[in-house]
Amino acid sequence: MIPAKQLLNEIVSSLRNVIAPAIAEPFPKAQAYMAAVILEFVSRQVEERSDIAEGKHEALATLFCNLSQLSGSDRLLGGGPASEAELNRLIEQLYAQRAQIGEESFTAANRLVRQTLRQLLDQDLKVAGKAGV
Amino acid sequence: MAAARTTEERIRDYLGSKLPAARDLTLSDFVQTAGGWSHEIYIFYANWKEDGRERREGFCLRKDPGSGLLRELSSLKEQFAVIKALEKTAAPTPKAYWYEEDPSLLGGPFFVMEKVEGEVPNPWSRAGKQFYAEAAKRGKLPRSFVEALASLHNLDWRAAGLDFIGVPGPGKDFALREIEKWEILIRQSISKPEPVLTEVLMWLKANAPQAQRLAFVHGAYRSGNLIIRDDAIAAIIDWELQVIGDPMYDVAYVLSDLNREGSPLLSCVVDRDFFLDYYERLTGLKVDLEICRYYEILYMMRSTAFWLSASGLFAEGRNKDLRLARTTYSVPVVLDMAAKALGF
């Protein structure tokens, strides 16, 4: 996702340079400029949500711990830190080595991976979902 | 110092160069449409005198803005050649007039085609949904919707000279090529790892279906990409995603929930049972719902690629359109749809 501060700054720029100059009527024109000013203050107040990053980190750490207990997991785990980049690599390895690790191990590992992916998605949907949490 | 010429003036001068017999050429009803995320689209009428007679013709000009949604995947030159090739077929399409690469003319490549008279109601708007629902009740538009799609799938694409857009090999090659194409866009656009998308991509590759037969496929066949006149499809537009491939790819797009948001009708306009039955009768193909389900998931991956590209262009500062910024929030939503379709 685009960082909130970057988005706010771009909206300020659009209000000031695109929207407001195109408005002929004085009152809505002043409102557009004022919205830009207020958003600049809001931008200074905003902090990215830390609970999302923490929730993702916890889900990833649990996954890599659980995977290490599966037989044949040494073929999959690269030893890197539990991160989304490492999970990307692991998913590619899992499919690439499907024949070697066998269908049973593939299914077990894939089930754990998908549980984690669901948890990661749920974190992103806290912001992007229709209801927001 | 002379004032810079407006886009309208430059287009008028260009048109004058292509219509040397035209006298007193003027443009009227000149508008740049709000739609179109890949290209700038201008619609206008040209009015002129020729051989003592008054002439008036509608034109549509598509221009490459240099930072469109599909990035390097979208080629105006190919679009122009496709529309030109389709002129000789039964598929309803606009006439293609001129393609120009010279950036000194309008600032980027563009082509000019016929403005087909009719309307393109927006299926995402309340008014558009109402338009399609009422047309569906009258019955003529749903038939025309299926017939126009069948006209694409039945056409002899080799005879029409459309094989230049690329012909996949037999078996799973079409699906794998399509995945690879969108993966390229994803790689160009992505700024951080997206493991859910990686899982979707790996699943798609592991489960690619065999194509029943190869046909000319539009790639985005739905209401909103069709010009309607007198309750019939006057022209199929938005020629950006066409491929030679599995016709079920288009069928899946029609069947997809992505294109009917709240409407019980496919693409907001056609009853599902009627569509399946009439399409099979017109094409002689058997609709394989399992393969269509696969392609629906591929479309979710493709939508994710679109939104990653759009939000990436904005984040990189290459395109300041706020509509592109909004798509950053669409990525998890469409990935959620794909995850649910895959059972997680």
XYZ file of C-alpha atoms in Angstrom:
477
model
C 0.000 0.000 0.000
C 1.121 3.556 -0.700
C 2.177 5.184 2.625
C -0.531 7.396 4.104
C 1.680 10.504 4.306
C 2.649 10.225 0.643
C -1.007 9.908 -0.340
C -2.054 12.870 1.769
C 0.698 15.020 0.287
C -0.383 14.090 -3.242
C -4.021 14.922 -2.460
C -2.905 18.285 -1.048
C -0.997 18.903 -4.256
C -3.988 17.933 -6.406
C -6.350 20.149 -4.407
C -3.983 23.105 -4.648
C -2.764 22.736 -8.230
C -5.545 20.928 -10.118
C -8.901 21.099 -8.351
C -9.008 24.553 -6.746
C -7.716 26.509 -9.776
C -10.410 24.868 -11.926
C -13.253 26.002 -9.653
C -14.771 29.320 -10.726
C -17.103 29.985 -7.810
C -15.369 31.738 -4.891
C -16.862 29.745 -2.010
C -16.118 26.163 -3.236
C -12.729 27.409 -4.492
C -11.854 28.667 -1.002
C -13.118 25.389 0.461
C -10.770 23.401 -1.791
C -7.765 25.512 -0.765
C -8.773 25.206 2.895
C -9.099 21.424 2.560
C -5.502 21.390 1.283
C -4.312 23.421 4.268
C -6.135 21.174 6.766
C -4.831 18.002 5.117
C -1.288 19.305 5.533
C -1.900 19.493 9.280
C -3.565 16.063 9.274
C -0.538 14.648 7.465
C 1.631 15.713 10.411
C -0.771 14.002 12.838
C -0.906 10.685 10.993
C 1.158 7.689 11.981
C 1.071 4.364 10.141
C -0.753 1.694 12.146
C 1.775 -0.399 14.058
C -0.695 -3.182 14.950
C -0.772 -4.322 11.304
C 2.993 -4.795 11.088
C 2.995 -6.504 14.489
C 0.135 -8.842 13.492
C 1.949 -9.798 10.300
C 5.220 -10.385 12.101
C 3.527 -12.667 14.642
C 1.757 -14.688 11.909
C 4.993 -15.126 9.965
C 7.008 -16.145 13.030
C 4.395 -18.778 13.941
C 4.381 -20.153 10.390
C 8.130 -20.565 10.148
C 8.209 -22.199 13.581
C 5.423 -24.645 12.632
C 6.976 -25.408 9.255
C 10.302 -26.288 10.834
C 8.541 -29.153 12.634
C 7.280 -30.735 9.396
C 9.317 -33.542 7.892
C 11.307 -32.461 4.868
C 11.058 -28.787 5.834
C 14.832 -28.356 5.520
C 14.332 -28.386 1.736
C 11.999 -25.404 2.020
C 13.333 -23.179 4.776
C 16.088 -20.892 3.663
C 17.170 -19.779 7.122
C 16.301 -16.135 6.513
C 14.257 -14.049 8.951
C 10.483 -14.617 9.053
C 9.391 -12.003 6.536
C 7.013 -11.619 3.596
C 9.991 -11.791 1.214
C 11.078 -15.082 2.795
C 7.509 -16.386 2.586
C 7.465 -15.508 -1.123
C 10.614 -17.544 -1.627
C 9.213 -20.424 0.438
C 5.981 -20.604 -1.627
C 7.989 -20.781 -4.849
C 10.189 -23.521 -3.355
C 7.162 -25.453 -2.154
C 5.676 -25.662 -5.653
C 9.036 -26.209 -7.316
C 9.832 -29.153 -5.022
C 6.343 -30.621 -4.916
C 7.382 -33.837 -6.648
C 10.421 -34.302 -4.421
C 8.723 -33.664 -1.075
C 5.628 -35.677 -1.953
C 1.959 -34.755 -2.098
C 1.306 -35.341 1.603
C 4.064 -33.013 2.781
C 3.155 -30.488 0.099
C -0.468 -30.405 1.276
C 0.500 -30.096 4.939
C 2.931 -27.249 4.278
C 0.599 -25.526 1.838
C -2.209 -25.641 4.424
C -0.004 -23.880 6.984
C 1.128 -21.333 4.395
C -2.427 -20.559 3.364
C -3.517 -20.114 6.995
C -0.784 -17.521 7.354
C -1.649 -15.851 4.052
C -5.207 -15.475 5.305
C -3.894 -13.814 8.487
C -1.703 -11.455 6.430
C -4.633 -10.561 4.173
C -6.865 -9.902 7.166
C -4.282 -7.414 8.424
C -4.282 -5.544 5.077
C -8.079 -5.632 4.983
C -8.178 -3.717 8.278
C -7.355 -0.714 6.089
C -8.568 -1.743 2.640
C -11.689 -3.733 3.553
C -15.102 -2.141 3.144
C -15.824 -2.006 6.867
C -12.279 -1.385 8.127
C -11.406 -2.418 11.691
C 5.456 35.050 -28.553
C 2.794 32.839 -30.128
C 0.517 31.036 -27.679
C 0.953 27.239 -27.476
C -1.577 25.454 -29.607
C -4.210 23.485 -27.752
C -4.657 19.741 -28.255
C -7.847 20.483 -30.194
C -5.998 22.802 -32.577
C -3.212 20.275 -33.109
C -5.716 17.522 -33.846
C -7.536 19.801 -36.292
C -4.262 20.568 -38.096
C -3.392 16.874 -38.208
C -6.795 15.967 -39.608
C -6.382 18.686 -42.228
C -3.165 17.003 -43.349
C -4.999 13.684 -43.764
C -7.951 15.235 -45.607
C -6.213 17.398 -48.238
C -9.437 18.007 -50.189
C -11.173 19.406 -47.099
C -11.849 23.148 -46.962
C -12.808 25.222 -43.886
C -12.160 22.289 -41.538
C -13.465 22.790 -38.014
C -13.943 20.494 -35.042
C -17.062 20.469 -32.896
C -18.319 18.664 -29.770
C -14.667 18.090 -28.845
C -14.345 16.185 -25.541
C -11.653 14.274 -23.722
C -13.476 11.382 -22.077
C -13.030 10.728 -18.372
C -12.778 6.985 -18.946
C -9.731 5.160 -20.179
C -6.922 4.446 -17.751
C -4.384 3.460 -20.369
C -4.867 6.141 -22.991
C -6.141 9.638 -23.458
C -9.325 9.434 -25.525
C -10.682 12.360 -27.540
C -14.044 12.299 -29.300
C -15.154 14.952 -31.772
C -16.835 15.751 -35.061
C -14.959 17.177 -38.039
C -16.881 19.526 -40.304
C -15.589 20.570 -43.708
C -16.472 21.424 -47.301
C -15.407 19.122 -50.101
C -16.353 19.384 -53.773
C -18.881 22.062 -52.825
C -20.627 19.805 -50.312
C -20.810 20.034 -46.502
C -19.283 17.015 -44.730
C -19.510 15.999 -41.069
C -17.912 12.888 -39.574
C -17.303 11.657 -36.032
C -13.826 10.558 -34.936
C -12.249 8.991 -31.875
C -8.545 9.512 -31.148
C -6.608 7.372 -28.681
C -3.260 8.672 -27.540
C -0.516 7.046 -25.492
C 0.113 9.249 -22.428
C 3.429 7.520 -21.775
C 2.420 6.386 -18.291
C -0.705 4.288 -18.832
C -2.015 1.493 -16.681
C -0.614 -1.370 -18.748
C 2.835 0.216 -19.181
C 4.815 -1.575 -21.894
C 2.100 -4.222 -22.373
C -0.152 -1.790 -24.206
C 0.740 -1.035 -27.807
C -1.355 1.430 -29.763
C 0.253 0.175 -32.949
C -1.047 -3.325 -32.257
C -4.496 -2.028 -31.327
C -4.703 -0.130 -34.575
C -3.623 -3.172 -36.595
C -6.161 -5.372 -34.793
C -9.057 -2.986 -35.434
C -7.948 -2.660 -39.059
C -7.860 -6.454 -39.448
C -11.302 -6.792 -37.882
C -12.862 -4.426 -40.443
C -13.036 -7.319 -42.892
C -14.792 -9.643 -40.454
C -18.322 -9.963 -39.062
C -17.213 -8.610 -35.680
C -18.754 -5.174 -35.015
C -15.826 -2.753 -34.697
C -15.060 0.872 -35.619
C -13.185 1.671 -38.837
C -9.508 2.395 -38.204
C -8.151 5.400 -40.135
C -4.615 6.475 -39.239
C -1.818 5.522 -36.834
C 1.009 7.942 -36.015
C 4.185 7.363 -34.040
C 5.693 10.827 -34.453
C 5.686 12.480 -30.982
C 5.996 15.936 -32.549
C 2.347 15.723 -33.635
C 0.578 15.273 -30.290
C 3.315 14.374 -27.846
C 3.065 10.593 -28.197
C 1.825 7.823 -30.495
C -1.893 7.910 -31.348
C -4.438 6.556 -33.758
C -7.683 7.829 -35.169
C -10.763 5.707 -35.752
C -14.397 6.136 -36.553
C -16.685 7.432 -33.809
C -19.406 4.805 -33.773
C -22.751 6.360 -32.904
C -24.399 4.944 -29.809
C -23.903 4.955 -26.070
C -21.713 3.173 -23.560
C -23.604 3.221 -20.255
C -21.295 2.758 -17.287
C -22.260 -0.569 -15.688
C -20.834 0.523 -12.323
C -23.254 3.459 -12.064
C -26.849 3.220 -10.873
C -28.122 4.739 -14.132
C -26.042 2.298 -16.171
C -27.313 -0.699 -14.215
C -30.859 0.504 -14.769
C -30.212 0.943 -18.505
C -28.899 -2.624 -18.862
C -31.643 -4.122 -16.666
C -34.367 -2.472 -18.764
C -32.672 -3.483 -22.024
C -32.417 -7.045 -20.687
C -36.195 -7.132 -20.209
C -36.749 -6.088 -23.834
C -34.594 -9.075 -24.904
C -32.792 -7.728 -27.972
C -29.580 -6.541 -26.275
C -28.839 -9.827 -24.455
C -29.061 -11.671 -27.786
C -26.834 -9.124 -29.467
C -24.363 -9.372 -26.559
C -23.957 -13.112 -27.132
C -23.932 -12.815 -30.934
C -21.141 -10.234 -30.906
C -19.026 -12.444 -28.642
C -19.702 -15.461 -30.868
C -18.709 -13.389 -33.913
C -15.244 -13.018 -32.372
C -14.871 -16.650 -31.396
C -16.122 -17.931 -34.745
C -13.951 -15.738 -36.931
C -11.092 -17.246 -38.877
C -8.266 -15.315 -37.216
C -5.589 -16.655 -39.537
C -7.560 -15.591 -42.615
C -8.126 -12.180 -40.990
C -4.364 -11.827 -40.521
C -4.607 -11.642 -36.742
C -1.907 -14.201 -36.011
C 0.611 -11.358 -35.711
C -0.563 -10.853 -32.103
C 0.985 -14.229 -31.182
C -0.254 -17.782 -31.388
C 0.158 -20.051 -28.365
C 1.219 -23.645 -28.722
C -1.123 -26.518 -27.997
C -2.320 -27.665 -24.578
C -1.598 -25.465 -21.594
C 0.521 -22.943 -23.457
C -2.176 -20.286 -23.691
C -2.821 -20.144 -19.943
C 0.898 -20.228 -19.132
C 1.651 -17.440 -21.619
C -1.123 -15.337 -20.181
C 0.181 -15.825 -16.627
C 3.690 -14.936 -17.752
C 2.455 -11.741 -19.421
C 0.797 -10.491 -16.235
C 3.716 -11.597 -14.110
C 5.905 -9.244 -16.140
C 3.587 -6.336 -15.307
C 3.600 -7.383 -11.650
C 7.401 -7.478 -11.570
C 7.562 -4.018 -13.163
C 5.081 -2.602 -10.665
C 5.670 -4.237 -7.329
C 7.467 -2.412 -4.540
C 7.200 -4.995 -1.761
C 6.665 -8.776 -1.505
C 3.075 -9.945 -2.004
C 3.064 -13.581 -0.795
C -0.699 -14.023 -1.316
C -0.214 -13.102 -4.957
C 2.750 -15.480 -5.180
C 0.551 -18.344 -3.927
C -2.157 -17.440 -6.482
C 0.425 -17.337 -9.276
C 1.971 -20.662 -8.288
C -1.463 -22.300 -8.059
C -2.391 -20.945 -11.489
C 0.797 -22.330 -13.024
C 0.321 -25.713 -11.371
C -3.276 -26.020 -12.560
C -3.214 -24.496 -16.071
C -5.945 -26.053 -18.242
C -5.766 -27.283 -21.819
C -7.373 -24.928 -24.345
C -10.397 -26.503 -26.048
C -9.518 -24.705 -29.277
C -7.780 -21.476 -30.191
C -9.953 -18.484 -31.032
C -9.653 -14.729 -31.255
C -10.344 -13.576 -27.698
C -11.192 -9.996 -26.711
C -9.853 -10.317 -23.173
C -12.254 -7.848 -21.541
C -15.656 -8.578 -23.088
C -18.301 -6.942 -20.893
C -20.848 -4.167 -20.821
C -18.929 -0.906 -20.648
C -16.650 -2.029 -23.477
C -19.520 -2.177 -25.978
C -21.171 0.652 -27.904
C -24.925 0.147 -27.928
C -27.352 1.528 -30.472
C -31.017 0.565 -30.819
C -30.581 -2.197 -28.218
C -27.826 -3.888 -30.224
C -24.021 -3.978 -30.069
C -22.908 -1.375 -32.616
C -19.208 -1.875 -31.845
C -16.898 -3.751 -29.530
C -14.267 -1.381 -28.168
C -11.310 -1.305 -25.780
C -8.930 -3.390 -27.880
C -6.064 -3.626 -25.428
C -6.075 -7.170 -24.118
C -6.934 -9.298 -27.149
C -5.137 -12.595 -27.618
C -5.326 -15.750 -29.649
C -6.357 -18.180 -26.973
C -8.968 -20.268 -25.236
C -12.453 -18.857 -25.921
C -13.381 -19.925 -22.386
C -11.193 -16.999 -21.296
C -13.839 -14.581 -22.596
C -16.693 -16.779 -21.403
C -15.201 -16.787 -17.901
C -15.019 -12.995 -17.958
C -18.699 -12.812 -18.829
C -19.535 -15.322 -16.075
C -17.367 -13.533 -13.513
C -18.847 -11.760 -10.513
C -16.188 -9.081 -11.082
C -18.357 -7.630 -13.860
C -21.817 -7.502 -12.380
C -21.510 -6.016 -8.884
C -24.965 -6.522 -7.386
C -26.758 -7.412 -10.620
C -28.274 -10.902 -11.045
C -27.478 -10.626 -14.776
C -24.104 -11.501 -16.292
C -22.310 -8.305 -17.226
C -25.478 -6.610 -15.887
C -27.315 -7.521 -19.096
C -27.731 -11.222 -19.839
C -29.334 -14.106 -17.979
C -26.771 -16.845 -17.181
C -28.745 -19.820 -18.543
C -29.658 -17.946 -21.712
C -26.034 -16.898 -22.218
C -24.657 -20.421 -21.840
C -27.290 -22.000 -24.079
C -27.193 -19.382 -26.842
C -23.388 -19.142 -26.837
C -23.039 -22.915 -27.195
C -25.534 -22.925 -30.062
C -23.778 -20.090 -31.902
C -20.233 -21.389 -31.491
C -20.637 -25.147 -31.255
C -18.423 -25.016 -28.175
C -19.232 -26.682 -24.860
C -18.770 -24.290 -21.959
C -16.537 -25.957 -19.391
C -17.484 -24.348 -16.086
C -14.482 -25.751 -14.252
C -12.083 -24.191 -16.751
C -14.061 -20.951 -16.533
C -13.636 -21.037 -12.766
C -9.872 -21.350 -13.304
C -9.871 -18.333 -15.646
C -11.925 -16.337 -13.137
C -9.071 -16.796 -10.660
C -6.632 -15.808 -13.406
C -8.701 -12.628 -13.886
C -8.373 -11.907 -10.169
C -4.604 -12.182 -10.575
C -4.836 -9.930 -13.637
C -6.887 -7.364 -11.704
C -4.260 -7.431 -8.974
C -1.632 -6.767 -11.648
C -3.684 -3.801 -12.929
C -4.022 -2.287 -9.478
C -0.387 -2.843 -8.594
C 0.580 -1.173 -11.848
C -1.791 1.740 -11.316
C -0.833 2.436 -7.721
C 2.836 1.883 -8.616
C 2.684 4.523 -11.366
C 1.234 6.951 -8.853
C 3.688 6.061 -6.087
C 6.591 6.470 -8.528
C 5.288 9.937 -9.448
C 4.856 8.982 -13.109
C 1.115 9.644 -13.148
C -0.686 12.132 -10.863
C -4.233 10.847 -11.491
C -5.801 10.275 -8.054
C -7.889 7.414 -9.472
C -4.650 5.463 -9.699
C -3.820 6.189 -6.047
C -7.157 4.802 -4.939
C -6.295 1.386 -6.417
C -3.680 0.796 -3.710
C -6.648 -0.226 -1.530
C -8.078 -2.518 -4.238
C -5.089 -4.891 -4.147
C -5.953 -6.668 -0.854
C -9.659 -6.721 -1.786
C -9.131 -8.583 -5.058
C -6.507 -10.845 -3.454
C -9.110 -11.645 -0.818
C -11.490 -12.726 -3.601
C -8.798 -14.955 -5.101
C -7.905 -16.432 -1.720
C -11.548 -17.251 -1.028
C -11.870 -18.837 -4.484
C -8.885 -21.026 -3.597
C -10.393 -21.915 -0.235
C -8.424 -19.790 2.213
